[in-house]
Protein backbone atom coordinates (compact mmCIF):
# COMPACT_ATOMS: atom_id res chain seq x y z
CA UNK A 1 0.00 0.00 0.00
CA UNK A 2 2.85 2.40 0.84
CA UNK A 3 4.58 1.68 -2.48
CA UNK A 4 1.39 2.34 -4.39
CA UNK A 5 0.94 5.74 -2.74
CA UNK A 6 4.55 6.62 -3.47
CA UNK A 7 4.12 5.76 -7.15
CA UNK A 8 0.96 7.87 -7.36
CA UNK A 9 2.75 10.84 -5.81
CA UNK A 10 5.56 10.59 -8.35
CA UNK A 11 3.07 10.37 -11.19
CA UNK A 12 1.21 13.47 -10.04
CA UNK A 13 4.52 15.32 -9.60
CA UNK A 14 5.56 14.42 -13.16
CA UNK A 15 2.24 15.39 -14.79
CA UNK A 16 3.23 19.09 -15.27
CA UNK A 17 6.55 18.02 -16.79
CA UNK A 18 4.87 15.67 -19.27
CA UNK A 19 2.28 18.33 -20.17
CA UNK A 20 5.02 20.89 -20.76
CA UNK A 21 7.05 18.50 -22.90
CA UNK A 22 3.95 17.59 -24.90
CA UNK A 23 3.01 21.21 -25.58
CA UNK A 24 6.61 22.00 -26.49
CA UNK A 25 6.63 19.23 -29.09
CA UNK A 26 3.29 20.39 -30.48
CA UNK A 27 4.47 23.98 -30.89
CA UNK A 28 7.90 22.97 -32.21
CA UNK A 29 6.37 20.78 -34.95
CA UNK A 30 4.00 23.52 -36.06
CA UNK A 31 0.88 21.60 -35.14
CA UNK A 32 -0.42 24.73 -33.43
CA UNK A 33 0.42 28.39 -33.93
CA UNK A 34 3.62 29.16 -32.11
CA UNK A 35 3.35 32.74 -30.89
CA UNK A 36 6.44 34.35 -29.45
CA UNK A 37 5.93 35.68 -25.96
CA UNK A 38 8.29 38.45 -24.96
CA UNK A 39 8.63 39.24 -21.28
CA UNK A 40 10.15 42.45 -20.01
CA UNK A 41 11.22 42.77 -16.42
CA UNK A 42 13.13 45.27 -14.34
CA UNK A 43 16.55 43.84 -13.42
CA UNK A 44 16.13 44.95 -9.83
CA UNK A 45 12.75 43.21 -9.61
CA UNK A 46 14.22 40.08 -11.20
CA UNK A 47 17.05 40.11 -8.65
CA UNK A 48 14.53 40.45 -5.85
CA UNK A 49 12.50 37.51 -7.21
CA UNK A 50 15.65 35.38 -7.46
CA UNK A 51 16.61 36.29 -3.91
CA UNK A 52 13.11 35.48 -2.69
CA UNK A 53 13.17 32.12 -4.46
CA UNK A 54 16.59 31.30 -3.04
CA UNK A 55 15.45 32.30 0.45
CA UNK A 56 12.34 30.11 0.18
CA UNK A 57 14.45 27.21 -1.09
CA UNK A 58 16.96 27.54 1.75
CA UNK A 59 14.17 27.87 4.30
CA UNK A 60 12.54 24.70 2.96
CA UNK A 61 15.85 22.85 3.06
CA UNK A 62 16.45 23.85 6.71
CA UNK A 63 12.89 22.83 7.66
CA UNK A 64 13.27 19.41 6.02
CA UNK A 65 16.72 18.92 7.56
CA UNK A 66 15.55 19.86 11.06
CA UNK A 67 12.51 17.61 10.67
CA UNK A 68 14.75 14.71 9.67
CA UNK A 69 17.11 15.31 12.62
CA UNK A 70 14.15 15.52 15.00
CA UNK A 71 12.70 12.29 13.61
CA UNK A 72 16.04 10.48 14.01
CA UNK A 73 16.43 11.78 17.57
CA UNK A 74 12.89 10.69 18.42
CA UNK A 75 13.48 7.24 16.93
CA UNK A 76 16.80 6.88 18.80
CA UNK A 77 15.14 7.97 22.05
CA UNK A 78 12.36 5.41 21.57
CA UNK A 79 14.94 2.69 20.85
CA UNK A 80 17.02 3.59 23.91
CA UNK A 81 13.93 3.72 26.12
CA UNK A 82 12.78 0.33 24.87
CA UNK A 83 16.26 -1.15 25.39
CA UNK A 84 16.41 0.25 28.93
CA UNK A 85 13.00 -1.23 29.71
CA UNK A 86 14.09 -4.60 28.30
CA UNK A 87 17.23 -4.54 30.47
CA UNK A 88 15.22 -3.61 33.56
CA UNK A 89 12.74 -6.42 32.93
CA UNK A 90 15.57 -8.89 32.27
CA UNK A 91 17.36 -7.99 35.52
CA UNK A 92 14.13 -8.31 37.50
CA UNK A 93 13.57 -11.79 36.09
CA UNK A 94 17.19 -12.75 36.67
CA UNK A 95 16.94 -11.58 40.28
CA UNK A 96 13.81 -13.69 40.73
CA UNK A 97 15.34 -16.77 39.09
CA UNK A 98 18.49 -16.58 41.22
CA UNK A 99 16.88 -15.59 44.51
CA UNK A 100 14.76 -18.74 44.92
CA UNK A 101 17.51 -21.34 44.45
CA UNK A 102 20.03 -19.31 46.47
CA UNK A 103 17.55 -19.04 49.35
CA UNK A 104 17.00 -22.80 49.19
CA UNK A 105 20.76 -23.41 49.17
CA UNK A 106 21.24 -21.18 52.22
CA UNK A 107 18.46 -22.98 54.09
CA UNK A 108 19.90 -26.37 53.17
CA UNK A 109 23.38 -25.39 54.30
CA UNK A 110 21.98 -24.11 57.59
CA UNK A 111 20.31 -27.48 58.19
CA UNK A 112 23.51 -29.32 57.33
CA UNK A 113 25.51 -27.32 59.87
CA UNK A 114 23.08 -28.35 62.61
CA UNK A 115 22.87 -32.03 61.75
CA UNK A 116 23.44 -34.31 58.75
CA UNK A 117 20.30 -34.28 56.63
CA UNK A 118 20.15 -36.24 53.35
CA UNK A 119 17.10 -34.25 52.20
CA UNK A 120 18.87 -30.93 52.79
CA UNK A 121 21.92 -32.18 50.91
CA UNK A 122 19.74 -33.31 47.99
CA UNK A 123 18.01 -29.91 47.94
CA UNK A 124 21.34 -28.08 47.87
CA UNK A 125 22.55 -30.25 45.00
CA UNK A 126 19.32 -29.73 43.04
CA UNK A 127 19.34 -25.96 43.47
CA UNK A 128 23.05 -25.76 42.65
CA UNK A 129 22.37 -27.68 39.44
CA UNK A 130 19.52 -25.29 38.64
CA UNK A 131 21.76 -22.23 39.05
CA UNK A 132 24.52 -23.88 37.01
CA UNK A 133 22.10 -24.57 34.16
CA UNK A 134 20.79 -21.01 34.29
CA UNK A 135 24.31 -19.59 34.08
CA UNK A 136 25.19 -22.01 31.26
CA UNK A 137 22.09 -21.02 29.29
CA UNK A 138 22.85 -17.32 29.80
CA UNK A 139 26.37 -17.93 28.51
CA UNK A 140 25.00 -19.73 25.44
CA UNK A 141 22.61 -16.86 24.77
CA UNK A 142 25.41 -14.29 25.05
CA UNK A 143 27.76 -16.34 22.86
CA UNK A 144 25.16 -16.57 20.09
CA UNK A 145 25.52 -12.84 19.37
CA UNK A 146 29.22 -13.13 18.52
CA UNK A 147 29.89 -16.80 17.83
CA UNK A 148 30.51 -17.50 14.13
CA UNK A 149 28.23 -20.18 12.72
CA UNK A 150 29.99 -23.39 11.70
CA UNK A 151 27.96 -23.85 8.55
CA UNK A 152 27.56 -27.22 6.90
CA UNK A 153 24.72 -29.13 5.22
CA UNK A 154 22.37 -30.25 8.00
CA UNK A 155 19.72 -32.96 7.68
CA UNK A 156 16.94 -31.87 10.04
CA UNK A 157 15.22 -35.25 9.55
CA UNK A 158 18.14 -36.96 11.28
CA UNK A 159 18.00 -34.50 14.19
CA UNK A 160 14.25 -34.99 14.59
CA UNK A 161 14.52 -38.78 14.57
CA UNK A 162 17.37 -38.74 17.12
CA UNK A 163 15.57 -36.40 19.52
CA UNK A 164 12.21 -38.18 19.35
CA UNK A 165 13.86 -41.58 19.91
CA UNK A 166 15.62 -40.23 23.00
CA UNK A 167 12.40 -38.66 24.28
CA UNK A 168 10.50 -41.95 23.97
CA UNK A 169 13.05 -43.61 26.25
CA UNK A 170 13.55 -40.80 28.75
CA UNK A 171 11.70 -39.00 31.51
CA UNK A 172 8.69 -38.24 29.32
CA UNK A 173 8.22 -41.68 27.78
CA UNK A 174 4.58 -41.67 28.95
CA UNK A 175 3.64 -38.95 26.42
CA UNK A 176 1.96 -39.94 23.16
CA UNK A 177 4.81 -38.72 20.95
CA UNK A 178 4.64 -38.97 17.15
CA UNK A 179 6.96 -37.82 14.38
CA UNK A 180 5.89 -37.02 10.81
CA UNK A 181 8.55 -36.42 8.15
CA UNK A 182 7.59 -36.35 4.46
CA UNK A 183 9.30 -38.89 2.20
CA UNK A 184 7.30 -38.60 -1.01
CA UNK A 185 7.77 -37.39 -3.63
CA UNK A 186 11.12 -36.35 -2.12
CA UNK A 187 12.64 -36.09 1.35
CA UNK A 188 13.26 -32.86 3.23
CA UNK A 189 16.09 -30.80 1.74
CA UNK A 190 19.16 -30.13 3.82
CA UNK A 191 19.64 -26.68 5.31
CA UNK A 192 22.91 -24.80 5.61
CA UNK A 193 23.58 -24.20 9.27
CA UNK A 194 25.32 -25.02 12.52
CA UNK A 195 24.40 -28.61 13.43
CA UNK A 196 24.89 -28.22 17.20
CA UNK A 197 22.85 -25.02 17.40
CA UNK A 198 19.98 -26.40 15.32
CA UNK A 199 20.01 -29.54 17.46
CA UNK A 200 19.75 -27.35 20.58
CA UNK A 201 16.89 -25.30 19.11
CA UNK A 202 14.78 -28.33 18.19
CA UNK A 203 15.62 -30.04 21.49
CA UNK A 204 14.34 -26.99 23.39
CA UNK A 205 11.12 -26.92 21.36
CA UNK A 206 10.44 -30.60 21.99
CA UNK A 207 11.49 -30.51 25.64
CA UNK A 208 9.23 -27.52 26.26
CA UNK A 209 6.21 -29.39 24.88
CA UNK A 210 7.00 -32.50 26.91
CA UNK A 211 7.45 -30.53 30.15
CA UNK A 212 4.11 -28.76 29.88
CA UNK A 213 2.05 -31.85 29.11
CA UNK A 214 0.79 -34.65 31.32
CA UNK A 215 1.13 -38.42 30.91
CA UNK A 216 -1.00 -39.54 27.98
CA UNK A 217 -1.08 -36.10 26.33
CA UNK A 218 -0.29 -36.03 22.63
CA UNK A 219 2.84 -34.35 21.28
CA UNK A 220 3.24 -34.22 17.50
CA UNK A 221 6.50 -33.31 15.80
CA UNK A 222 6.03 -32.39 12.15
CA UNK A 223 8.42 -31.26 9.43
CA UNK A 224 7.67 -29.98 5.96
CA UNK A 225 9.23 -28.16 3.04
CA UNK A 226 7.70 -24.73 2.42
CA UNK A 227 9.18 -23.00 -0.59
CA UNK A 228 12.86 -22.38 0.07
CA UNK A 229 12.64 -23.28 3.76
CA UNK A 230 12.14 -26.21 6.11
CA UNK A 231 9.51 -25.79 8.82
CA UNK A 232 9.57 -27.80 12.05
CA UNK A 233 6.44 -27.76 14.21
CA UNK A 234 5.98 -29.15 17.71
CA UNK A 235 2.31 -29.37 18.68
CA UNK A 236 0.87 -30.55 21.98
CA UNK A 237 -2.45 -31.00 23.75
CA UNK A 238 -1.21 -29.34 26.92
CA UNK A 239 -2.83 -26.49 28.87
CA UNK A 240 -2.12 -23.86 26.22
CA UNK A 241 -0.86 -20.31 26.69
CA UNK A 242 -3.09 -17.32 27.55
CA UNK A 243 -3.31 -14.71 24.79
CA UNK A 244 -1.72 -11.99 26.93
CA UNK A 245 1.39 -14.14 27.46
CA UNK A 246 2.00 -15.09 23.82
CA UNK A 247 3.99 -11.93 22.89
CA UNK A 248 6.45 -12.61 25.73
CA UNK A 249 7.24 -16.31 25.33
CA UNK A 250 10.43 -15.59 23.34
CA UNK A 251 11.82 -13.16 25.93
CA UNK A 252 14.77 -14.07 28.14
CA UNK A 253 13.80 -15.50 31.55
CA UNK A 254 10.08 -15.05 30.90
CA UNK A 255 7.96 -17.60 32.73
CA UNK A 256 4.19 -17.43 32.51
CA UNK A 257 1.75 -18.27 35.26
CA UNK A 258 1.42 -21.83 34.01
CA UNK A 259 5.19 -22.35 34.31
CA UNK A 260 5.20 -22.21 38.10
CA UNK A 261 6.34 -25.53 39.46
CA UNK A 262 7.68 -26.63 36.06
CA UNK A 263 11.48 -26.99 35.99
CA UNK A 264 13.32 -24.66 33.66
CA UNK A 265 15.28 -21.42 33.42
CA UNK A 266 12.95 -19.42 31.19
CA UNK A 267 15.65 -19.31 28.51
CA UNK A 268 14.66 -22.28 26.36
CA UNK A 269 12.52 -20.45 23.81
CA UNK A 270 14.76 -17.37 23.92
CA UNK A 271 17.63 -19.61 22.81
CA UNK A 272 15.44 -21.07 20.05
CA UNK A 273 14.67 -17.61 18.70
CA UNK A 274 18.29 -16.46 18.90
CA UNK A 275 19.50 -19.55 17.02
CA UNK A 276 16.83 -19.31 14.33
CA UNK A 277 17.48 -15.57 13.92
CA UNK A 278 21.18 -16.28 13.35
CA UNK A 279 20.19 -18.69 10.59
CA UNK A 280 17.98 -16.08 8.91
CA UNK A 281 14.78 -17.89 9.90
CA UNK A 282 11.63 -17.14 11.86
CA UNK A 283 9.81 -18.55 14.86
CA UNK A 284 6.09 -18.64 15.55
CA UNK A 285 3.71 -19.74 18.29
CA UNK A 286 -0.02 -20.40 18.18
CA UNK A 287 -1.99 -21.47 21.20
CA UNK A 288 -5.49 -21.89 22.60
CA UNK A 289 -5.94 -21.97 26.34
CA UNK A 290 -7.19 -25.38 27.42
CA UNK A 291 -6.49 -26.99 24.02
CA UNK A 292 -2.77 -26.85 23.34
CA UNK A 293 0.09 -25.08 21.60
CA UNK A 294 1.93 -25.20 18.28
CA UNK A 295 5.46 -23.79 18.23
CA UNK A 296 7.39 -23.72 14.97
CA UNK A 297 10.70 -22.68 13.51
CA UNK A 298 11.44 -21.92 9.88
CA UNK A 299 14.98 -22.23 8.53
CA UNK A 300 15.91 -21.22 4.96
CA UNK A 301 17.35 -24.01 2.84
CA UNK A 302 20.21 -21.78 1.79
CA UNK A 303 20.86 -20.47 5.29
CA UNK A 304 20.77 -16.90 6.55
CA UNK A 305 23.26 -14.10 6.62
XYZ file of C-alpha atoms in Angstrom:
305
model
C 0.000 0.000 0.000
C 2.848 2.397 0.835
C 4.584 1.682 -2.478
C 1.392 2.344 -4.390
C 0.937 5.741 -2.736
C 4.548 6.622 -3.471
C 4.122 5.755 -7.154
C 0.962 7.875 -7.362
C 2.751 10.841 -5.810
C 5.559 10.590 -8.346
C 3.072 10.366 -11.187
C 1.209 13.473 -10.037
C 4.518 15.318 -9.603
C 5.565 14.420 -13.164
C 2.240 15.394 -14.793
C 3.227 19.093 -15.272
C 6.554 18.020 -16.794
C 4.871 15.670 -19.271
C 2.276 18.326 -20.171
C 5.022 20.893 -20.761
C 7.045 18.500 -22.901
C 3.953 17.589 -24.905
C 3.011 21.207 -25.585
C 6.613 22.001 -26.486
C 6.633 19.230 -29.095
C 3.287 20.392 -30.482
C 4.469 23.983 -30.890
C 7.897 22.965 -32.209
C 6.366 20.783 -34.951
C 4.001 23.521 -36.060
C 0.883 21.598 -35.140
C -0.419 24.731 -33.430
C 0.417 28.389 -33.933
C 3.621 29.158 -32.111
C 3.348 32.735 -30.887
C 6.445 34.352 -29.451
C 5.929 35.683 -25.958
C 8.294 38.453 -24.962
C 8.631 39.240 -21.275
C 10.147 42.448 -20.007
C 11.220 42.774 -16.421
C 13.131 45.268 -14.344
C 16.551 43.841 -13.422
C 16.134 44.949 -9.830
C 12.751 43.209 -9.614
C 14.219 40.077 -11.198
C 17.046 40.108 -8.652
C 14.526 40.452 -5.847
C 12.504 37.508 -7.206
C 15.646 35.382 -7.458
C 16.613 36.295 -3.909
C 13.111 35.477 -2.686
C 13.169 32.123 -4.460
C 16.589 31.301 -3.043
C 15.453 32.295 0.453
C 12.342 30.110 0.185
C 14.449 27.214 -1.090
C 16.959 27.537 1.750
C 14.166 27.866 4.304
C 12.536 24.702 2.963
C 15.846 22.850 3.065
C 16.446 23.846 6.711
C 12.895 22.827 7.664
C 13.265 19.413 6.019
C 16.724 18.919 7.558
C 15.545 19.861 11.065
C 12.511 17.609 10.673
C 14.748 14.707 9.671
C 17.105 15.311 12.615
C 14.155 15.516 15.004
C 12.704 12.295 13.611
C 16.045 10.483 14.014
C 16.427 11.782 17.571
C 12.889 10.690 18.415
C 13.480 7.236 16.931
C 16.798 6.884 18.795
C 15.142 7.970 22.053
C 12.365 5.407 21.570
C 14.938 2.691 20.847
C 17.021 3.593 23.910
C 13.928 3.719 26.124
C 12.780 0.328 24.867
C 16.260 -1.153 25.390
C 16.410 0.251 28.930
C 12.997 -1.235 29.706
C 14.088 -4.603 28.298
C 17.233 -4.536 30.474
C 15.225 -3.612 33.563
C 12.741 -6.416 32.934
C 15.567 -8.895 32.273
C 17.364 -7.989 35.520
C 14.134 -8.305 37.503
C 13.565 -11.791 36.094
C 17.193 -12.750 36.667
C 16.941 -11.584 40.282
C 13.813 -13.694 40.726
C 15.338 -16.768 39.090
C 18.490 -16.580 41.218
C 16.875 -15.594 44.507
C 14.760 -18.736 44.925
C 17.515 -21.344 44.453
C 20.030 -19.306 46.465
C 17.553 -19.038 49.347
C 16.999 -22.799 49.188
C 20.761 -23.409 49.172
C 21.240 -21.182 52.215
C 18.465 -22.982 54.092
C 19.896 -26.370 53.173
C 23.384 -25.392 54.300
C 21.975 -24.107 57.595
C 20.311 -27.478 58.189
C 23.511 -29.315 57.331
C 25.510 -27.317 59.871
C 23.079 -28.347 62.610
C 22.874 -32.028 61.749
C 23.445 -34.309 58.750
C 20.303 -34.277 56.627
C 20.152 -36.242 53.352
C 17.101 -34.253 52.203
C 18.866 -30.934 52.791
C 21.920 -32.185 50.906
C 19.742 -33.312 47.986
C 18.014 -29.910 47.945
C 21.342 -28.081 47.870
C 22.551 -30.253 44.997
C 19.320 -29.729 43.039
C 19.344 -25.956 43.468
C 23.050 -25.760 42.651
C 22.367 -27.680 39.443
C 19.522 -25.288 38.642
C 21.759 -22.232 39.055
C 24.517 -23.880 37.009
C 22.097 -24.574 34.164
C 20.792 -21.012 34.293
C 24.312 -19.589 34.075
C 25.193 -22.014 31.264
C 22.087 -21.019 29.288
C 22.848 -17.325 29.801
C 26.367 -17.928 28.506
C 25.001 -19.730 25.437
C 22.606 -16.863 24.771
C 25.405 -14.291 25.048
C 27.755 -16.341 22.856
C 25.156 -16.568 20.094
C 25.520 -12.843 19.371
C 29.222 -13.131 18.523
C 29.891 -16.796 17.834
C 30.513 -17.505 14.131
C 28.235 -20.178 12.717
C 29.989 -23.387 11.701
C 27.956 -23.853 8.548
C 27.563 -27.221 6.896
C 24.719 -29.132 5.217
C 22.367 -30.247 8.004
C 19.720 -32.956 7.682
C 16.939 -31.870 10.040
C 15.221 -35.249 9.551
C 18.145 -36.958 11.275
C 18.003 -34.495 14.191
C 14.255 -34.995 14.587
C 14.524 -38.784 14.570
C 17.369 -38.739 17.118
C 15.570 -36.404 19.518
C 12.213 -38.184 19.348
C 13.865 -41.580 19.906
C 15.619 -40.227 23.004
C 12.399 -38.660 24.284
C 10.498 -41.951 23.970
C 13.053 -43.607 26.247
C 13.551 -40.801 28.749
C 11.700 -39.002 31.513
C 8.687 -38.241 29.321
C 8.224 -41.678 27.784
C 4.579 -41.667 28.947
C 3.636 -38.952 26.422
C 1.960 -39.941 23.163
C 4.806 -38.721 20.951
C 4.635 -38.969 17.154
C 6.959 -37.816 14.382
C 5.889 -37.024 10.812
C 8.550 -36.417 8.155
C 7.587 -36.354 4.457
C 9.304 -38.887 2.205
C 7.297 -38.598 -1.014
C 7.766 -37.389 -3.632
C 11.116 -36.350 -2.124
C 12.641 -36.087 1.353
C 13.260 -32.864 3.229
C 16.090 -30.796 1.738
C 19.160 -30.135 3.815
C 19.644 -26.685 5.307
C 22.913 -24.799 5.614
C 23.582 -24.197 9.272
C 25.316 -25.024 12.517
C 24.402 -28.611 13.434
C 24.891 -28.225 17.195
C 22.846 -25.022 17.400
C 19.978 -26.396 15.315
C 20.007 -29.545 17.460
C 19.751 -27.354 20.576
C 16.891 -25.300 19.110
C 14.777 -28.332 18.192
C 15.618 -30.044 21.494
C 14.342 -26.988 23.391
C 11.118 -26.922 21.363
C 10.442 -30.603 21.993
C 11.488 -30.505 25.640
C 9.226 -27.521 26.259
C 6.208 -29.386 24.882
C 7.002 -32.502 26.913
C 7.450 -30.529 30.151
C 4.113 -28.756 29.879
C 2.052 -31.848 29.108
C 0.786 -34.649 31.317
C 1.132 -38.423 30.908
C -1.002 -39.538 27.979
C -1.084 -36.104 26.330
C -0.294 -36.028 22.635
C 2.843 -34.351 21.282
C 3.238 -34.216 17.501
C 6.503 -33.305 15.798
C 6.033 -32.390 12.152
C 8.421 -31.259 9.434
C 7.668 -29.979 5.955
C 9.231 -28.159 3.042
C 7.703 -24.734 2.422
C 9.185 -23.004 -0.593
C 12.861 -22.378 0.071
C 12.642 -23.279 3.761
C 12.143 -26.214 6.106
C 9.514 -25.790 8.819
C 9.569 -27.804 12.051
C 6.438 -27.760 14.215
C 5.980 -29.151 17.707
C 2.309 -29.375 18.678
C 0.866 -30.552 21.978
C -2.452 -31.002 23.747
C -1.214 -29.335 26.923
C -2.829 -26.488 28.869
C -2.122 -23.857 26.223
C -0.864 -20.308 26.695
C -3.088 -17.323 27.549
C -3.313 -14.706 24.789
C -1.719 -11.992 26.930
C 1.393 -14.142 27.459
C 1.995 -15.090 23.818
C 3.987 -11.927 22.886
C 6.445 -12.609 25.729
C 7.242 -16.313 25.333
C 10.434 -15.587 23.339
C 11.819 -13.159 25.931
C 14.773 -14.069 28.138
C 13.799 -15.501 31.546
C 10.079 -15.054 30.896
C 7.956 -17.598 32.728
C 4.188 -17.428 32.510
C 1.749 -18.268 35.262
C 1.418 -21.831 34.010
C 5.192 -22.351 34.312
C 5.195 -22.210 38.098
C 6.337 -25.530 39.459
C 7.679 -26.630 36.062
C 11.485 -26.986 35.990
C 13.324 -24.656 33.656
C 15.278 -21.419 33.423
C 12.952 -19.423 31.189
C 15.654 -19.306 28.513
C 14.659 -22.284 26.362
C 12.519 -20.455 23.809
C 14.760 -17.375 23.925
C 17.628 -19.614 22.806
C 15.443 -21.073 20.050
C 14.670 -17.607 18.695
C 18.292 -16.458 18.900
C 19.495 -19.550 17.020
C 16.833 -19.309 14.332
C 17.478 -15.573 13.915
C 21.183 -16.280 13.353
C 20.186 -18.694 10.587
C 17.981 -16.084 8.906
C 14.783 -17.889 9.895
C 11.633 -17.143 11.865
C 9.805 -18.555 14.863
C 6.094 -18.639 15.548
C 3.707 -19.741 18.290
C -0.023 -20.401 18.177
C -1.995 -21.469 21.204
C -5.489 -21.888 22.595
C -5.942 -21.969 26.336
C -7.191 -25.379 27.415
C -6.486 -26.991 24.025
C -2.773 -26.853 23.335
C 0.088 -25.084 21.604
C 1.934 -25.197 18.283
C 5.465 -23.789 18.235
C 7.387 -23.724 14.967
C 10.703 -22.680 13.511
C 11.439 -21.922 9.881
C 14.983 -22.231 8.527
C 15.911 -21.215 4.958
C 17.346 -24.014 2.842
C 20.213 -21.777 1.787
C 20.858 -20.470 5.291
C 20.772 -16.896 6.553
C 23.260 -14.096 6.618
